[in-house]
PDB file of N, CA and C in Angstrom:
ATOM      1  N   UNK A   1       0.840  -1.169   0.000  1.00 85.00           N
ATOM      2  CA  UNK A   1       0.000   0.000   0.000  1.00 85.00           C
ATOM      3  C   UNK A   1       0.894   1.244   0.000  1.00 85.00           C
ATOM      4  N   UNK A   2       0.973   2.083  -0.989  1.00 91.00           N
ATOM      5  CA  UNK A   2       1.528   3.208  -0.825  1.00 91.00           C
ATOM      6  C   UNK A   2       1.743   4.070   0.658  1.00 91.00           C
ATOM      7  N   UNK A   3       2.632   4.606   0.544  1.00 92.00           N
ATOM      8  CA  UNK A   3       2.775   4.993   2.373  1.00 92.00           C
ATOM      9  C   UNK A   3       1.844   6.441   2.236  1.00 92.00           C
ATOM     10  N   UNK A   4       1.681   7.252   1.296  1.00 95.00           N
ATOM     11  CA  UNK A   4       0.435   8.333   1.629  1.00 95.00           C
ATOM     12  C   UNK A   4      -0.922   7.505   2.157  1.00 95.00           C
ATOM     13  N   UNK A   5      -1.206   6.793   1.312  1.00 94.00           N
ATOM     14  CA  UNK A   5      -2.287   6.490   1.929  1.00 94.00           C
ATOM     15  C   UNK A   5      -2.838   5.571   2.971  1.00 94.00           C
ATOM     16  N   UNK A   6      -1.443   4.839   3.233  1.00 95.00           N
ATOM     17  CA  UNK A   6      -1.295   4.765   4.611  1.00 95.00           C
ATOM     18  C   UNK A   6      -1.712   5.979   5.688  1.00 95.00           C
ATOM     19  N   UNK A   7      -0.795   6.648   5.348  1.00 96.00           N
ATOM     20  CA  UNK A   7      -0.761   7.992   6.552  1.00 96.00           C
ATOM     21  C   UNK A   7      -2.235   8.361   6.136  1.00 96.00           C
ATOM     22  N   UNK A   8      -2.788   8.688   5.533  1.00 96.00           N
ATOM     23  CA  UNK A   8      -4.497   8.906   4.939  1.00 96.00           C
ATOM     24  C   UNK A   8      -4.983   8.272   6.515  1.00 96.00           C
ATOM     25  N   UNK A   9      -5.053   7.035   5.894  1.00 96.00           N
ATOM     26  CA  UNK A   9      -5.799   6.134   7.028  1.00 96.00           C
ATOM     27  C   UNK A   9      -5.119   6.217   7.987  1.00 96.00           C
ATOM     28  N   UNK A  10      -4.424   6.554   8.434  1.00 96.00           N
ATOM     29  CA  UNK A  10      -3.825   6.327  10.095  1.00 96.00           C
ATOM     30  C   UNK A  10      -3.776   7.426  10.726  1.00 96.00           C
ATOM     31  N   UNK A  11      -4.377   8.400  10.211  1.00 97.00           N
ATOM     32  CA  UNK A  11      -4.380   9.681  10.692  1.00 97.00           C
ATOM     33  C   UNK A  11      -5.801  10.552  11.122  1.00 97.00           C
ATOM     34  N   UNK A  12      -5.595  10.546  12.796  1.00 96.00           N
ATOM     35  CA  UNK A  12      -7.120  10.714  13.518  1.00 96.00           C
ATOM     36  C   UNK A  12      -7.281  12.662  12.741  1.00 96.00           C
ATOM     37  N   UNK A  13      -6.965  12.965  12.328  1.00 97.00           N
ATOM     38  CA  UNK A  13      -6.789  14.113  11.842  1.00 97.00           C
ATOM     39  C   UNK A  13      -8.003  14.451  11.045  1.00 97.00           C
ATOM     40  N   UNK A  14      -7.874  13.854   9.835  1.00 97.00           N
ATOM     41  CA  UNK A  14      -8.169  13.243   8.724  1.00 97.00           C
ATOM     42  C   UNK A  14      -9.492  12.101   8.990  1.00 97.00           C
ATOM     43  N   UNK A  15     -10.694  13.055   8.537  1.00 97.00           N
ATOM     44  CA  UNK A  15     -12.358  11.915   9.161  1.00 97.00           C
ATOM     45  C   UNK A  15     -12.452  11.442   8.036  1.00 97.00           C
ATOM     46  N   UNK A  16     -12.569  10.468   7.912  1.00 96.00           N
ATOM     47  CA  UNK A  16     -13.606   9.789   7.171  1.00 96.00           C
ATOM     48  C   UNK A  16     -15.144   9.408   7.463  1.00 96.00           C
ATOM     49  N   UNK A  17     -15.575   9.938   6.809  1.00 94.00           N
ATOM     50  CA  UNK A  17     -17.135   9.679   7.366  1.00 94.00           C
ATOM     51  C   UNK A  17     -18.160   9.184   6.311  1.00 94.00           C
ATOM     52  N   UNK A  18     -18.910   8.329   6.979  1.00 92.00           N
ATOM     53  CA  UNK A  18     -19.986   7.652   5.762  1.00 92.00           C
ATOM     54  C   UNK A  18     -20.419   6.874   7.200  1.00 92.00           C
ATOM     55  N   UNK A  19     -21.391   5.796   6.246  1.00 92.00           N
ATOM     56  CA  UNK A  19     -22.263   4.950   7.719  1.00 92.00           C
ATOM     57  C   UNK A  19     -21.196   3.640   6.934  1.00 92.00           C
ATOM     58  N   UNK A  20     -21.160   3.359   8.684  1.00 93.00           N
ATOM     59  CA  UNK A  20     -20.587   1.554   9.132  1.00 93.00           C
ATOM     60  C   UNK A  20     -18.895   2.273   8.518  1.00 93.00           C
ATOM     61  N   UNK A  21     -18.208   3.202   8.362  1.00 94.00           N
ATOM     62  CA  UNK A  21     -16.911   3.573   8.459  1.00 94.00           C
ATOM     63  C   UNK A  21     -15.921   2.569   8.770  1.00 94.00           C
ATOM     64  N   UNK A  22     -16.140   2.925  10.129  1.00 95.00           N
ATOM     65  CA  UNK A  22     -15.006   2.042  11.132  1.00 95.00           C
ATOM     66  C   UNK A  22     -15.249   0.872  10.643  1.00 95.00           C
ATOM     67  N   UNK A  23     -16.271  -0.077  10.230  1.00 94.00           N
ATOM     68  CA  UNK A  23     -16.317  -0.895   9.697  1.00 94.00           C
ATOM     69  C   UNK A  23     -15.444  -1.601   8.409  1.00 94.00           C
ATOM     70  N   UNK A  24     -15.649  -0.767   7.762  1.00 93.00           N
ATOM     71  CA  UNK A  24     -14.770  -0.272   6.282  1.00 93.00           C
ATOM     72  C   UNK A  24     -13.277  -0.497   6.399  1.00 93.00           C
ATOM     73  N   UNK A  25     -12.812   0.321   7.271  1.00 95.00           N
ATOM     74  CA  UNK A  25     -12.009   0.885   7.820  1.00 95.00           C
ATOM     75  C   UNK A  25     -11.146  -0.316   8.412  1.00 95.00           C
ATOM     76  N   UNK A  26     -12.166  -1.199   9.472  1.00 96.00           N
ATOM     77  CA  UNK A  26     -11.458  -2.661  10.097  1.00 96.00           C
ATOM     78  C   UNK A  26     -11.237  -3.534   9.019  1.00 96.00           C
ATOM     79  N   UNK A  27     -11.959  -3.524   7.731  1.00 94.00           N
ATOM     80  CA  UNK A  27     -12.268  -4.800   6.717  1.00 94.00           C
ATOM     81  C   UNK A  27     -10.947  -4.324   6.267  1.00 94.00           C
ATOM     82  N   UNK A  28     -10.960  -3.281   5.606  1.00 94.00           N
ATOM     83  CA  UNK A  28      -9.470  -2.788   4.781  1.00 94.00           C
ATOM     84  C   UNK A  28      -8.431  -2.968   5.872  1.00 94.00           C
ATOM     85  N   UNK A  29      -7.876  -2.713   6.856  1.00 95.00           N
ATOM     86  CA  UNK A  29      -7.037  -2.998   7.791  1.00 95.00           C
ATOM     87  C   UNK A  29      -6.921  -4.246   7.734  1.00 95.00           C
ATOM     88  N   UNK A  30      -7.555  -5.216   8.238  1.00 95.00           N
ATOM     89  CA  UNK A  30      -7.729  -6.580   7.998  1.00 95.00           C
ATOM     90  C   UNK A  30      -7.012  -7.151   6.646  1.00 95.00           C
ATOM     91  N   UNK A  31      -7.734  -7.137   5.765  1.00 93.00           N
ATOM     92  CA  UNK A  31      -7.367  -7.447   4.283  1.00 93.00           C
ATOM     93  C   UNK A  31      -6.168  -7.318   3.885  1.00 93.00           C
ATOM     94  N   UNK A  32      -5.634  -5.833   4.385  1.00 93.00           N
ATOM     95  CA  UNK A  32      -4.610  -5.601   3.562  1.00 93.00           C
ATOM     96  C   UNK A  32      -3.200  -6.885   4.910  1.00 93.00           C
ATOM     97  N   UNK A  33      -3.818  -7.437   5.941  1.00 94.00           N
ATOM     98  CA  UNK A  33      -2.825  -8.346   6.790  1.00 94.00           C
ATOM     99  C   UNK A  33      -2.142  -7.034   8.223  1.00 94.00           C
ATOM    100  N   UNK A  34      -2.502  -6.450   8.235  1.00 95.00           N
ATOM    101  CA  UNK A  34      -2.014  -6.141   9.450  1.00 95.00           C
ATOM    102  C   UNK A  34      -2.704  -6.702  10.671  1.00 95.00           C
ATOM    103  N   UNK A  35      -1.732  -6.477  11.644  1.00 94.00           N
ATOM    104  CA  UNK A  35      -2.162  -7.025  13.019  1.00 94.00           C
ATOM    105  C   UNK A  35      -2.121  -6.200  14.091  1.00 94.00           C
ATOM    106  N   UNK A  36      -3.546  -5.932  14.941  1.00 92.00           N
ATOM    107  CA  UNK A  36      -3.496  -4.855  15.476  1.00 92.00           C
ATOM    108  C   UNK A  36      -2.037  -5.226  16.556  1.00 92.00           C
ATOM    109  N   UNK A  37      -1.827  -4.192  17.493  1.00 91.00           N
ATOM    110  CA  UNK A  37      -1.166  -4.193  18.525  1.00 91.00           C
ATOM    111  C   UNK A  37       0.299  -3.922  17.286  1.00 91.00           C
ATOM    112  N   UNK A  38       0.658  -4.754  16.663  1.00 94.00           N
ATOM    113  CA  UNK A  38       2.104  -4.647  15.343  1.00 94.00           C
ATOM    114  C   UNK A  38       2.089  -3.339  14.831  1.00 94.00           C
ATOM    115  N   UNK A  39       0.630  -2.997  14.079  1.00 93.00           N
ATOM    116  CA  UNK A  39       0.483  -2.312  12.975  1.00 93.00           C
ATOM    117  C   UNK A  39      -0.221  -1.162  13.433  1.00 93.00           C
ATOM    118  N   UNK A  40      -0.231  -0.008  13.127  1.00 93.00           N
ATOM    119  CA  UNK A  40      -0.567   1.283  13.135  1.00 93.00           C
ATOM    120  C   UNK A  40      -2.157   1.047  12.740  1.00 93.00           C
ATOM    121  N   UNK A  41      -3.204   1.367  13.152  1.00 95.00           N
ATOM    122  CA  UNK A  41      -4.604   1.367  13.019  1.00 95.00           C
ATOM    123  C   UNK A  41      -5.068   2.303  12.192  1.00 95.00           C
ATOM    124  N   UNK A  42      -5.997   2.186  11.238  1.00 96.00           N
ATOM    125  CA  UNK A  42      -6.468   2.752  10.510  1.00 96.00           C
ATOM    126  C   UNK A  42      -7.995   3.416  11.487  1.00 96.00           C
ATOM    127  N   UNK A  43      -7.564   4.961  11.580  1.00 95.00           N
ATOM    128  CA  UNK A  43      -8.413   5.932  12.434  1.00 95.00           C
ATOM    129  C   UNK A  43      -9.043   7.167  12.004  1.00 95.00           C
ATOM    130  N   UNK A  44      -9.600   7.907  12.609  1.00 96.00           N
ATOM    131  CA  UNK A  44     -10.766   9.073  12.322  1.00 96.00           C
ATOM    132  C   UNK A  44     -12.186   8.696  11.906  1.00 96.00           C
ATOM    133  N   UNK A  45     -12.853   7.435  11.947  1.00 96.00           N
ATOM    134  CA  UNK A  45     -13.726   7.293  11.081  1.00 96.00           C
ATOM    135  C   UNK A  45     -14.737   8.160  11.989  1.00 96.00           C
ATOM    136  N   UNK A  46     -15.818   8.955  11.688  1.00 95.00           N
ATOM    137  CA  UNK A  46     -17.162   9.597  11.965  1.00 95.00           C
ATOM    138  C   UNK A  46     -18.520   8.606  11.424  1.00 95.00           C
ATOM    139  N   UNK A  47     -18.995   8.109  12.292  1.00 95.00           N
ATOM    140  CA  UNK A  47     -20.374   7.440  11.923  1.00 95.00           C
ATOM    141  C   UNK A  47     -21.322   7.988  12.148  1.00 95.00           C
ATOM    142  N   UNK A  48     -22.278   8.261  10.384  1.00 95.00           N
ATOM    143  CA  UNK A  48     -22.811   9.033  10.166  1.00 95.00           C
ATOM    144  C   UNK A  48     -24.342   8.715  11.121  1.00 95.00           C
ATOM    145  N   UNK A  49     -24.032   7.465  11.054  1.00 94.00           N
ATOM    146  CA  UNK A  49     -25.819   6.510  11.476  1.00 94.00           C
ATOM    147  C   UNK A  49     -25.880   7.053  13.006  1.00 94.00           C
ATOM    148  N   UNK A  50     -24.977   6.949  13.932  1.00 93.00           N
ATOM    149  CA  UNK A  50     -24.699   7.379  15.296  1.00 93.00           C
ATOM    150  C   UNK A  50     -25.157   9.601  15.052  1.00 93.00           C
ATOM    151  N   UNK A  51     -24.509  10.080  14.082  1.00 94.00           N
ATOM    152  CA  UNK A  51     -25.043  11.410  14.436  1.00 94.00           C
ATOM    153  C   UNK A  51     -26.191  11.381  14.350  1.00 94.00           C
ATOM    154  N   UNK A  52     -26.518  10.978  12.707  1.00 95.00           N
ATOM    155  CA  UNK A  52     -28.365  11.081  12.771  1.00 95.00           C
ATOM    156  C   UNK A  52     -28.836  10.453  13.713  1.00 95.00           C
ATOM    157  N   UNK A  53     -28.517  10.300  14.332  1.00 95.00           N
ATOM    158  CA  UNK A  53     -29.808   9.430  15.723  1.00 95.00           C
ATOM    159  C   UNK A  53     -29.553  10.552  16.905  1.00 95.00           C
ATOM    160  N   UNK A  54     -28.453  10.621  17.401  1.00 95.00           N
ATOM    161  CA  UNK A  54     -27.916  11.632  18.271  1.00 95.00           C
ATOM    162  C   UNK A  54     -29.223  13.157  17.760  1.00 95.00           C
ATOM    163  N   UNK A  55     -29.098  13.330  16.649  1.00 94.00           N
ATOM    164  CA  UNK A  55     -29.878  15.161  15.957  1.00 94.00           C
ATOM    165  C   UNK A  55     -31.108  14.469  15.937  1.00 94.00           C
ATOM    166  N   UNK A  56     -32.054  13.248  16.015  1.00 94.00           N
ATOM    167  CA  UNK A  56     -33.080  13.121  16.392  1.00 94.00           C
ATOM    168  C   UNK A  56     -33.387  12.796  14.796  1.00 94.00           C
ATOM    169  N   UNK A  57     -32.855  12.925  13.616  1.00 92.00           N
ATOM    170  CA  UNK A  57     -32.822  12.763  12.213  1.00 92.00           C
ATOM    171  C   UNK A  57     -33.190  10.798  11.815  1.00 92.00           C
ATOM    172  N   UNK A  58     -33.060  10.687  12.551  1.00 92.00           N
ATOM    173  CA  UNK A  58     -33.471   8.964  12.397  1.00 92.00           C
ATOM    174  C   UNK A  58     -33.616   8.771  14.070  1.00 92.00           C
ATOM    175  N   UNK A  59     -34.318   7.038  14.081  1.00 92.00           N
ATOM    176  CA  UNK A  59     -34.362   6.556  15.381  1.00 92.00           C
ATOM    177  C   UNK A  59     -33.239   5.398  15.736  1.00 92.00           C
ATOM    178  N   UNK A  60     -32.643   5.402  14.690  1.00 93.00           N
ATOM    179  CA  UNK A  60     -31.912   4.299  15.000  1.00 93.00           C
ATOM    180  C   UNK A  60     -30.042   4.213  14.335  1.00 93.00           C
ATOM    181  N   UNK A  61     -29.219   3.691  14.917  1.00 93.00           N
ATOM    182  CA  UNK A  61     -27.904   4.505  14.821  1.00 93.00           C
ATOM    183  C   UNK A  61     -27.661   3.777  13.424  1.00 93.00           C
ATOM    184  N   UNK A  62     -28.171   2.297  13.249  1.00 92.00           N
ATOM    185  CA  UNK A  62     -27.542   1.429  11.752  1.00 92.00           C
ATOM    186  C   UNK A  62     -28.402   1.317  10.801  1.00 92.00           C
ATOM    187  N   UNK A  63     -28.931   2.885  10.379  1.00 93.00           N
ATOM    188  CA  UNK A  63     -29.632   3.115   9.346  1.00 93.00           C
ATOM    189  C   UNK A  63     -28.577   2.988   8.135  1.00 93.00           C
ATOM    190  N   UNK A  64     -29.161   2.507   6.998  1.00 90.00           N
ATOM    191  CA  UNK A  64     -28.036   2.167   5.696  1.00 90.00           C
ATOM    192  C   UNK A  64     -28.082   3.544   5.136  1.00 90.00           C
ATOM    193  N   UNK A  65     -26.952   3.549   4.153  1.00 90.00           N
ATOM    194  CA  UNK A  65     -26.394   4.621   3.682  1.00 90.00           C
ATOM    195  C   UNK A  65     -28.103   5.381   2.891  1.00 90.00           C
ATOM    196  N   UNK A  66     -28.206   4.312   1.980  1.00 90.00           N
ATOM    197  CA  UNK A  66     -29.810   4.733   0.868  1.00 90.00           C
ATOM    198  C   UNK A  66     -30.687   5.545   1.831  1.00 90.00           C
ATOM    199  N   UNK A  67     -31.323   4.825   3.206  1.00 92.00           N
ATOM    200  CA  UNK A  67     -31.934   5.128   3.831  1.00 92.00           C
ATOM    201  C   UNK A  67     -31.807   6.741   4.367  1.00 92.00           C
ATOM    202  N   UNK A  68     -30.599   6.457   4.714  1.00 93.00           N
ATOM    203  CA  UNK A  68     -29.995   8.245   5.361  1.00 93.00           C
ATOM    204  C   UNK A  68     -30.334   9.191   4.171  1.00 93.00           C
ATOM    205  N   UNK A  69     -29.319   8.748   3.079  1.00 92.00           N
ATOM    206  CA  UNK A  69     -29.804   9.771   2.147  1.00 92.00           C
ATOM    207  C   UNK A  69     -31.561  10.007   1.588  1.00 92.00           C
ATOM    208  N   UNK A  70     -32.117   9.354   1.987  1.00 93.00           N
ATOM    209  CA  UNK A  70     -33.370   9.079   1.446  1.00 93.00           C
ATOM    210  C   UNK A  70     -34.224  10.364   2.429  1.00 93.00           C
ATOM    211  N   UNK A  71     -33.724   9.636   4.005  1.00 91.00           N
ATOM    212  CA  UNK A  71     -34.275  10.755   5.147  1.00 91.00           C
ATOM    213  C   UNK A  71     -33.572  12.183   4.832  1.00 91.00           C
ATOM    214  N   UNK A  72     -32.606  12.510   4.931  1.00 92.00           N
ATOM    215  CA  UNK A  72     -32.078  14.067   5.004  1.00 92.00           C
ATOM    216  C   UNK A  72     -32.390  14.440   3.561  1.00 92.00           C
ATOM    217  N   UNK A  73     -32.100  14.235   2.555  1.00 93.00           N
ATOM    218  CA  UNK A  73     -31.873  14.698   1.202  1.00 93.00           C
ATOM    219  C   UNK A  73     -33.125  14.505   0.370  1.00 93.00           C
ATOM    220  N   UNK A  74     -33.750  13.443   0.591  1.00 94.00           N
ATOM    221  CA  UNK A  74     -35.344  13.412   0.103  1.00 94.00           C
ATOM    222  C   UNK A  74     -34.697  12.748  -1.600  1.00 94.00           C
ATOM    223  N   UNK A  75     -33.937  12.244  -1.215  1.00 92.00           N
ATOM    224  CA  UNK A  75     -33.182  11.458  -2.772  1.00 92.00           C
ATOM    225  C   UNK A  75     -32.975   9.967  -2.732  1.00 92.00           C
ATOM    226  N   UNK A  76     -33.372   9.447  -3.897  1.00 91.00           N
ATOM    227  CA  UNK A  76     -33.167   7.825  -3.759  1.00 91.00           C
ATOM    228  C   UNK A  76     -31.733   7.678  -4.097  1.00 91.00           C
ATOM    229  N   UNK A  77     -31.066   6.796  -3.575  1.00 88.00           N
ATOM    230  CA  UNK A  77     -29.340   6.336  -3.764  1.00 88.00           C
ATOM    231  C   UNK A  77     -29.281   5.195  -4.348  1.00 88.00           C
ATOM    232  N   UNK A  78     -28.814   5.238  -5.763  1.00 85.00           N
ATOM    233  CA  UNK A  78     -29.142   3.394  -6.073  1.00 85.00           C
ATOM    234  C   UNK A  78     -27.565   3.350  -5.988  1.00 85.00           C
ATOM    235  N   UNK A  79     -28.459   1.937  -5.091  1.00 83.00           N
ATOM    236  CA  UNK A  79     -27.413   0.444  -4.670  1.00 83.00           C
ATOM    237  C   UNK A  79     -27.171  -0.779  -5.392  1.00 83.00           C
ATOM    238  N   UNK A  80     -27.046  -0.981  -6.697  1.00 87.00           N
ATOM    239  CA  UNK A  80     -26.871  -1.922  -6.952  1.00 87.00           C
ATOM    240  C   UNK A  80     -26.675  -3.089  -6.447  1.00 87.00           C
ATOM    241  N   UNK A  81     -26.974  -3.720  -5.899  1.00 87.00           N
ATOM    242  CA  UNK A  81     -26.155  -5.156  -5.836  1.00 87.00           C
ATOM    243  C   UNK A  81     -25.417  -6.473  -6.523  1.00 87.00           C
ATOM    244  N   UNK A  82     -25.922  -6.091  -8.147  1.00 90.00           N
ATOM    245  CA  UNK A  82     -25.459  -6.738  -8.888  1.00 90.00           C
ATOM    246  C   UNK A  82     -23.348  -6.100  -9.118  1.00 90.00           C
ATOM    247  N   UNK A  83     -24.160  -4.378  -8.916  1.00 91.00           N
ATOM    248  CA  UNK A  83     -22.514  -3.873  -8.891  1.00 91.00           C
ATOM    249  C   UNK A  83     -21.671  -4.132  -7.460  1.00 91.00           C
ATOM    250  N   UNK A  84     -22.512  -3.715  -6.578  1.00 87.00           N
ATOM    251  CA  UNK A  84     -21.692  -4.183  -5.227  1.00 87.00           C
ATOM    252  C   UNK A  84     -21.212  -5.423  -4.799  1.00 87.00           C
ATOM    253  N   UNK A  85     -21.757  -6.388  -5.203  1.00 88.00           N
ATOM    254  CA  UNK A  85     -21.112  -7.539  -5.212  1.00 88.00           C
ATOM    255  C   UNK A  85     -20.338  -8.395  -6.319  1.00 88.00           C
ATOM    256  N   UNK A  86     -19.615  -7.658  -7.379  1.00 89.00           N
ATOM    257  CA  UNK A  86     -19.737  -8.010  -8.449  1.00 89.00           C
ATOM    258  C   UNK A  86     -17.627  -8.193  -7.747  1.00 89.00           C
ATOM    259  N   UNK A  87     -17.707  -9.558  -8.598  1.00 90.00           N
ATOM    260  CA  UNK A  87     -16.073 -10.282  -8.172  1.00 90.00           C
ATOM    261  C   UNK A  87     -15.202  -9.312  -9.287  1.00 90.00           C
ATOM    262  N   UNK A  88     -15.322  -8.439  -9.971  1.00 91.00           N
ATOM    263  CA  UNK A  88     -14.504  -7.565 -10.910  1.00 91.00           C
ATOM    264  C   UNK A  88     -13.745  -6.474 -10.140  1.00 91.00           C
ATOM    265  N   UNK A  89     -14.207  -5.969  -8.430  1.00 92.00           N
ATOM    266  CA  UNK A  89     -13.357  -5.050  -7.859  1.00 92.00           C
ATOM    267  C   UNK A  89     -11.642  -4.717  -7.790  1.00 92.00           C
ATOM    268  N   UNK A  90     -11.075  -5.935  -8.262  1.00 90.00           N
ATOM    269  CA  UNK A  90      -9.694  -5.367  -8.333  1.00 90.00           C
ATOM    270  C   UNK A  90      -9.408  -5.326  -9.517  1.00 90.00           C
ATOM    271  N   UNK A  91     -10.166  -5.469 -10.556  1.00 92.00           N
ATOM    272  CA  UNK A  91      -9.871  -5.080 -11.848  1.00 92.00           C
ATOM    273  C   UNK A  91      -9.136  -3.621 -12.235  1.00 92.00           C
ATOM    274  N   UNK A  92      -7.637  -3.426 -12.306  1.00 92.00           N
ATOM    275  CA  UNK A  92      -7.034  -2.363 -12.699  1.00 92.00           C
ATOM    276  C   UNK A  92      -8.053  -1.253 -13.749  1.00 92.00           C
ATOM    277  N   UNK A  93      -8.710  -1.507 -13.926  1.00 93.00           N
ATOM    278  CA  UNK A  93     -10.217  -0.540 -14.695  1.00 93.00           C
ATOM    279  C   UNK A  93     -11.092  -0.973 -14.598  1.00 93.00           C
ATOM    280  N   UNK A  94     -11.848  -0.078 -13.447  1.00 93.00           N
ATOM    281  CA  UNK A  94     -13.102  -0.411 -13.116  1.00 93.00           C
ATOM    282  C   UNK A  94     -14.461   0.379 -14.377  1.00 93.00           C
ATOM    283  N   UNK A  95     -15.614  -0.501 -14.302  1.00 93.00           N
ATOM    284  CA  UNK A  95     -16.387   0.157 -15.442  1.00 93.00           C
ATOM    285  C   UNK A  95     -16.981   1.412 -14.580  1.00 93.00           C
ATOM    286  N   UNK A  96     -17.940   2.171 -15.836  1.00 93.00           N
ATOM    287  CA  UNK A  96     -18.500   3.398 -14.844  1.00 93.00           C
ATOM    288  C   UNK A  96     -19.422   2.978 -14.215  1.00 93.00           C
ATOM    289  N   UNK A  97     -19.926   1.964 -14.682  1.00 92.00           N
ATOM    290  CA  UNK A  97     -20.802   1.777 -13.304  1.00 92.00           C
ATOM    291  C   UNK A  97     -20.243   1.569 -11.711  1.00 92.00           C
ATOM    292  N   UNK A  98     -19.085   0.825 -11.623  1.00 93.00           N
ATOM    293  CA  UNK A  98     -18.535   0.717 -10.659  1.00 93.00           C
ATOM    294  C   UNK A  98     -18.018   1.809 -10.053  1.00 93.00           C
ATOM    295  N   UNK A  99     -17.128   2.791 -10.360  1.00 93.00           N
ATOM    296  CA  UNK A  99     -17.045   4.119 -10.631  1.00 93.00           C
ATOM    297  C   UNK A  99     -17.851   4.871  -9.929  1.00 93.00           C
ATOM    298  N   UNK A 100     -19.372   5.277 -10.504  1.00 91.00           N
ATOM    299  CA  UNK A 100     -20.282   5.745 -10.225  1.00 91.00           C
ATOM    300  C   UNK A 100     -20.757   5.220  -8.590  1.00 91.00           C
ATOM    301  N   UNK A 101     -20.859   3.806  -8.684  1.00 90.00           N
ATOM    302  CA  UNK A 101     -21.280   3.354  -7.519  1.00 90.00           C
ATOM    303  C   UNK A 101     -20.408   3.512  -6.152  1.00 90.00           C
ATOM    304  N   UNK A 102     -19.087   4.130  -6.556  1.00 88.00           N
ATOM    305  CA  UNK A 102     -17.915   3.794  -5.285  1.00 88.00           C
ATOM    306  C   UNK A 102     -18.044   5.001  -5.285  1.00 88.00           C
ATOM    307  N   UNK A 103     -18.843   6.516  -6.140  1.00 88.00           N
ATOM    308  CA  UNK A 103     -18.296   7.819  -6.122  1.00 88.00           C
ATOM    309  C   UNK A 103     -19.610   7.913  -4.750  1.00 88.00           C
ATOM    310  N   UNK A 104     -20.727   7.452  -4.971  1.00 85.00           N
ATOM    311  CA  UNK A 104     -21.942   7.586  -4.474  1.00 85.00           C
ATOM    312  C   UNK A 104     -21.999   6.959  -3.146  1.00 85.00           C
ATOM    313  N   UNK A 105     -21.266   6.239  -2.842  1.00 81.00           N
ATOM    314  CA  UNK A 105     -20.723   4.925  -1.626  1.00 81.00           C
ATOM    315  C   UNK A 105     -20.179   5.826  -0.684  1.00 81.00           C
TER     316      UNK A 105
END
């Protein structure tokens, strides 16, 4: 992994925010083989599902991404699942749909 984006992720500085983050965040840590306690932790994540519940904006903290945007923005978010689960993700060129779907993610 390139060492910027290392420092990206390891830096409480630097939020990343979306819903289930830290989640994200542990899977990629994971994946890429580090071991906590060894390896520098991938940090800052902001969970979006935890504010909207906190501002009274939803009732519940593990509302999905569609959903959130659906409540605040009054906009549908398509989720593919044929794209989200589609085994082509490390393909050195991703199509625009994939693209589209990781810009919107």
């Amino acid at each position: 992994m390139p060492s910027v984006l290392l420092s990206f992720l390891r830096s409480p500085q630097i939020h990343k925010i979306g819903v289930r983050v830290k989640a994200d965040l542990d899977r990629l840590y994971h994946d890429c083989g580090f071991k906590r306690g060894r390896d520098a932790e991938f940090t800052g994540a902001i969970e979006l599902g935890g504010l909207a519940k906190e501002q009274k904006v939803t009732g519940r903290a593990n509302i999905s991404l569609a959903d959130l945007v659906e409540c605040v923005l009054r906009h549908h978010l398509p989720k593919d699942p044929a794209i989200r689960v589609s085994p082509h993700w490390d393909a050195l060129d991703l199509s625009t749909e994939q693209l589209e779907y990781a810009a919107l993610d």
